[in-house]
Amino acid sequence: MKNKVEQFRKYYLRVFTKYDTMKELLDLILPGDVLAFFEVVKESTTSDQIDIYLDEKNIPPHEYGGQGVLSKGFTGTTRIQDFPLRGRSVYLHVRRREWQLPSGEVVSNKFSLSSDGTRYSKEFASFLKGILG
């Protein structure tokens, strides 16, 4: 029995360490605080493009907390271009949750992931503006 517990402990530490390392890398790659509100559900890479699929976590809007809101699925996917990595274009495919209030009204959290009037992440848009003026 002791041997099985020790094997499990080693396996758990190996998985946990991989998860922490992966989370740290994603924090460096993704725009600020994205992982606080979204989880990576899929990624896809080709020779010239990286696609990262993000779904909003099951966290109701703060202003409606405690009012019995129900998650009613996701909005359509929004595609946001971010900084290129290793010569590849990077696209974030973001799905936000919709919430139904007891009154029947549907609401969602407010996030500002892209720069106003663009499909670029805020950081990437600022970078381009600095270069292109």
PDB file of C-alpha atoms in Angstrom:
ATOM      1  CA  MET A   1       0.000   0.000   0.000  1.00  0.00           C
ATOM      2  CA  LYS A   2       2.783   2.395   0.928  1.00  0.00           C
ATOM      3  CA  ASN A   3       4.408   1.836  -2.478  1.00  0.00           C
ATOM      4  CA  LYS A   4       1.165   2.788  -4.303  1.00  0.00           C
ATOM      5  CA  VAL A   5       0.817   5.964  -2.239  1.00  0.00           C
ATOM      6  CA  GLU A   6       4.390   6.923  -3.096  1.00  0.00           C
ATOM      7  CA  GLN A   7       3.771   6.271  -6.811  1.00  0.00           C
ATOM      8  CA  PHE A   8       0.634   8.400  -6.723  1.00  0.00           C
ATOM      9  CA  ARG A   9       2.502  11.185  -4.925  1.00  0.00           C
ATOM     10  CA  LYS A  10       5.256  11.193  -7.587  1.00  0.00           C
ATOM     11  CA  TYR A  11       2.692  11.190 -10.407  1.00  0.00           C
ATOM     12  CA  TYR A  12       0.672  13.984  -8.775  1.00  0.00           C
ATOM     13  CA  LEU A  13       3.760  16.165  -8.305  1.00  0.00           C
ATOM     14  CA  ARG A  14       4.813  15.602 -11.920  1.00  0.00           C
ATOM     15  CA  VAL A  15       1.363  16.613 -13.258  1.00  0.00           C
ATOM     16  CA  PHE A  16       1.084  19.543 -10.852  1.00  0.00           C
ATOM     17  CA  THR A  17       4.515  20.855 -11.846  1.00  0.00           C
ATOM     18  CA  LYS A  18       3.630  20.582 -15.553  1.00  0.00           C
ATOM     19  CA  TYR A  19       0.387  22.483 -14.929  1.00  0.00           C
ATOM     20  CA  ASP A  20       2.187  25.280 -13.053  1.00  0.00           C
ATOM     21  CA  THR A  21       4.802  25.557 -15.779  1.00  0.00           C
ATOM     22  CA  MET A  22       2.115  25.647 -18.481  1.00  0.00           C
ATOM     23  CA  LYS A  23       0.149  28.310 -16.600  1.00  0.00           C
ATOM     24  CA  GLU A  24       3.257  30.475 -16.210  1.00  0.00           C
ATOM     25  CA  LEU A  25       3.978  30.204 -19.940  1.00  0.00           C
ATOM     26  CA  LEU A  26       0.382  31.048 -20.844  1.00  0.00           C
ATOM     27  CA  ASP A  27       0.486  34.074 -18.524  1.00  0.00           C
ATOM     28  CA  LEU A  28       3.488  35.310 -20.516  1.00  0.00           C
ATOM     29  CA  ILE A  29       1.903  34.656 -23.914  1.00  0.00           C
ATOM     30  CA  LEU A  30      -1.693  35.767 -23.372  1.00  0.00           C
ATOM     31  CA  PRO A  31      -2.803  39.372 -22.780  1.00  0.00           C
ATOM     32  CA  GLY A  32      -2.851  40.461 -19.120  1.00  0.00           C
ATOM     33  CA  ASP A  33      -5.183  38.658 -16.689  1.00  0.00           C
ATOM     34  CA  VAL A  34      -6.904  36.595 -19.388  1.00  0.00           C
ATOM     35  CA  LEU A  35      -6.418  33.408 -17.374  1.00  0.00           C
ATOM     36  CA  ALA A  36      -8.227  34.971 -14.417  1.00  0.00           C
ATOM     37  CA  PHE A  37     -11.467  35.013 -16.417  1.00  0.00           C
ATOM     38  CA  PHE A  38     -10.948  32.511 -19.245  1.00  0.00           C
ATOM     39  CA  GLU A  39      -9.673  28.983 -19.640  1.00  0.00           C
ATOM     40  CA  VAL A  40      -7.837  27.580 -22.623  1.00  0.00           C
ATOM     41  CA  VAL A  41     -10.012  24.836 -24.094  1.00  0.00           C
ATOM     42  CA  LYS A  42      -8.111  24.131 -27.292  1.00  0.00           C
ATOM     43  CA  GLU A  43      -5.119  25.180 -29.325  1.00  0.00           C
ATOM     44  CA  SER A  44      -4.245  24.620 -32.925  1.00  0.00           C
ATOM     45  CA  THR A  45      -1.006  25.335 -34.734  1.00  0.00           C
ATOM     46  CA  THR A  46       0.061  25.362 -38.349  1.00  0.00           C
ATOM     47  CA  SER A  47       3.325  26.428 -39.940  1.00  0.00           C
ATOM     48  CA  ASP A  48       2.148  30.051 -40.072  1.00  0.00           C
ATOM     49  CA  GLN A  49      -0.564  30.430 -37.406  1.00  0.00           C
ATOM     50  CA  ILE A  50      -1.354  29.704 -33.746  1.00  0.00           C
ATOM     51  CA  ASP A  51      -4.992  29.613 -32.661  1.00  0.00           C
ATOM     52  CA  ILE A  52      -5.866  29.664 -28.954  1.00  0.00           C
ATOM     53  CA  TYR A  53      -9.486  28.977 -27.979  1.00  0.00           C
ATOM     54  CA  LEU A  54     -10.711  30.553 -24.741  1.00  0.00           C
ATOM     55  CA  ASP A  55     -14.009  30.064 -22.904  1.00  0.00           C
ATOM     56  CA  GLU A  56     -15.102  32.364 -20.103  1.00  0.00           C
ATOM     57  CA  LYS A  57     -15.014  30.708 -16.697  1.00  0.00           C
ATOM     58  CA  ASN A  58     -18.281  30.026 -14.886  1.00  0.00           C
ATOM     59  CA  ILE A  59     -18.141  33.241 -12.821  1.00  0.00           C
ATOM     60  CA  PRO A  60     -21.383  35.313 -12.877  1.00  0.00           C
ATOM     61  CA  PRO A  61     -21.194  39.100 -13.305  1.00  0.00           C
ATOM     62  CA  HIS A  62     -20.230  40.681  -9.985  1.00  0.00           C
ATOM     63  CA  GLU A  63     -23.103  43.194 -10.011  1.00  0.00           C
ATOM     64  CA  TYR A  64     -25.674  40.358 -10.193  1.00  0.00           C
ATOM     65  CA  GLY A  65     -24.075  38.050  -7.617  1.00  0.00           C
ATOM     66  CA  GLY A  66     -26.514  36.352  -5.257  1.00  0.00           C
ATOM     67  CA  GLN A  67     -29.513  37.009  -7.515  1.00  0.00           C
ATOM     68  CA  GLY A  68     -29.882  33.449  -8.802  1.00  0.00           C
ATOM     69  CA  VAL A  69     -28.346  34.017 -12.236  1.00  0.00           C
ATOM     70  CA  LEU A  70     -28.073  30.973 -14.488  1.00  0.00           C
ATOM     71  CA  SER A  71     -25.443  30.354 -17.164  1.00  0.00           C
ATOM     72  CA  LYS A  72     -27.185  30.070 -20.527  1.00  0.00           C
ATOM     73  CA  GLY A  73     -24.241  29.038 -22.671  1.00  0.00           C
ATOM     74  CA  PHE A  74     -21.861  31.086 -24.740  1.00  0.00           C
ATOM     75  CA  THR A  75     -21.988  33.953 -27.201  1.00  0.00           C
ATOM     76  CA  GLY A  76     -20.571  33.531 -30.687  1.00  0.00           C
ATOM     77  CA  THR A  77     -16.798  33.402 -30.987  1.00  0.00           C
ATOM     78  CA  THR A  78     -14.844  36.649 -31.259  1.00  0.00           C
ATOM     79  CA  ARG A  79     -11.503  36.405 -33.069  1.00  0.00           C
ATOM     80  CA  ILE A  80      -8.753  38.711 -31.789  1.00  0.00           C
ATOM     81  CA  GLN A  81      -5.285  38.991 -33.312  1.00  0.00           C
ATOM     82  CA  ASP A  82      -2.422  39.161 -30.813  1.00  0.00           C
ATOM     83  CA  PHE A  83       1.379  39.494 -31.008  1.00  0.00           C
ATOM     84  CA  PRO A  84       2.994  37.067 -33.440  1.00  0.00           C
ATOM     85  CA  LEU A  85       5.108  34.288 -31.905  1.00  0.00           C
ATOM     86  CA  ARG A  86       8.099  32.716 -33.622  1.00  0.00           C
ATOM     87  CA  GLY A  87       7.025  34.127 -36.991  1.00  0.00           C
ATOM     88  CA  ARG A  88       3.452  32.841 -36.661  1.00  0.00           C
ATOM     89  CA  SER A  89       0.282  34.902 -36.453  1.00  0.00           C
ATOM     90  CA  VAL A  90      -1.567  34.418 -33.146  1.00  0.00           C
ATOM     91  CA  TYR A  91      -5.347  34.489 -32.914  1.00  0.00           C
ATOM     92  CA  LEU A  92      -7.439  34.276 -29.759  1.00  0.00           C
ATOM     93  CA  HIS A  93     -10.893  32.774 -30.267  1.00  0.00           C
ATOM     94  CA  VAL A  94     -12.944  34.021 -27.313  1.00  0.00           C
ATOM     95  CA  ARG A  95     -16.374  32.808 -26.200  1.00  0.00           C
ATOM     96  CA  ARG A  96     -18.081  34.772 -23.435  1.00  0.00           C
ATOM     97  CA  ARG A  97     -20.844  33.398 -21.233  1.00  0.00           C
ATOM     98  CA  GLU A  98     -24.385  34.688 -21.190  1.00  0.00           C
ATOM     99  CA  TRP A  99     -26.318  34.773 -17.926  1.00  0.00           C
ATOM    100  CA  GLN A 100     -30.066  34.827 -17.373  1.00  0.00           C
ATOM    101  CA  LEU A 101     -31.447  36.822 -14.461  1.00  0.00           C
ATOM    102  CA  PRO A 102     -34.580  35.655 -12.622  1.00  0.00           C
ATOM    103  CA  SER A 103     -36.437  38.406 -14.537  1.00  0.00           C
ATOM    104  CA  GLY A 104     -35.529  36.680 -17.816  1.00  0.00           C
ATOM    105  CA  GLU A 105     -33.046  39.386 -18.863  1.00  0.00           C
ATOM    106  CA  VAL A 106     -29.799  38.064 -20.375  1.00  0.00           C
ATOM    107  CA  VAL A 107     -26.537  39.725 -19.295  1.00  0.00           C
ATOM    108  CA  SER A 108     -22.815  39.066 -19.648  1.00  0.00           C
ATOM    109  CA  ASN A 109     -19.567  40.145 -18.036  1.00  0.00           C
ATOM    110  CA  LYS A 110     -17.882  43.194 -19.524  1.00  0.00           C
ATOM    111  CA  PHE A 111     -14.378  42.537 -20.793  1.00  0.00           C
ATOM    112  CA  SER A 112     -12.200  44.780 -22.886  1.00  0.00           C
ATOM    113  CA  LEU A 113      -9.827  42.364 -24.581  1.00  0.00           C
ATOM    114  CA  SER A 114      -9.514  44.145 -27.919  1.00  0.00           C
ATOM    115  CA  SER A 115      -8.656  47.722 -28.753  1.00  0.00           C
ATOM    116  CA  ASP A 116     -11.679  49.893 -29.618  1.00  0.00           C
ATOM    117  CA  GLY A 117     -12.614  49.667 -33.290  1.00  0.00           C
ATOM    118  CA  THR A 118     -10.156  46.838 -34.004  1.00  0.00           C
ATOM    119  CA  ARG A 119      -9.825  43.077 -33.796  1.00  0.00           C
ATOM    120  CA  TYR A 120      -6.353  43.429 -32.213  1.00  0.00           C
ATOM    121  CA  SER A 121      -5.503  42.834 -28.565  1.00  0.00           C
ATOM    122  CA  LYS A 122      -4.939  46.097 -26.675  1.00  0.00           C
ATOM    123  CA  GLU A 123      -1.216  45.437 -26.304  1.00  0.00           C
ATOM    124  CA  PHE A 124      -0.755  44.549 -29.980  1.00  0.00           C
ATOM    125  CA  ALA A 125      -2.738  47.602 -31.123  1.00  0.00           C
ATOM    126  CA  SER A 126      -0.593  49.886 -28.920  1.00  0.00           C
ATOM    127  CA  PHE A 127       2.542  48.309 -30.347  1.00  0.00           C
ATOM    128  CA  LEU A 128       1.360  48.808 -33.940  1.00  0.00           C
ATOM    129  CA  LYS A 129       0.312  52.370 -33.222  1.00  0.00           C
ATOM    130  CA  GLY A 130       3.796  53.094 -31.858  1.00  0.00           C
ATOM    131  CA  ILE A 131       5.438  51.714 -35.006  1.00  0.00           C
ATOM    132  CA  LEU A 132       2.991  52.959 -37.620  1.00  0.00           C
ATOM    133  CA  GLY A 133       1.941  56.186 -35.910  1.00  0.00           C
TER     134      GLY A 133
END
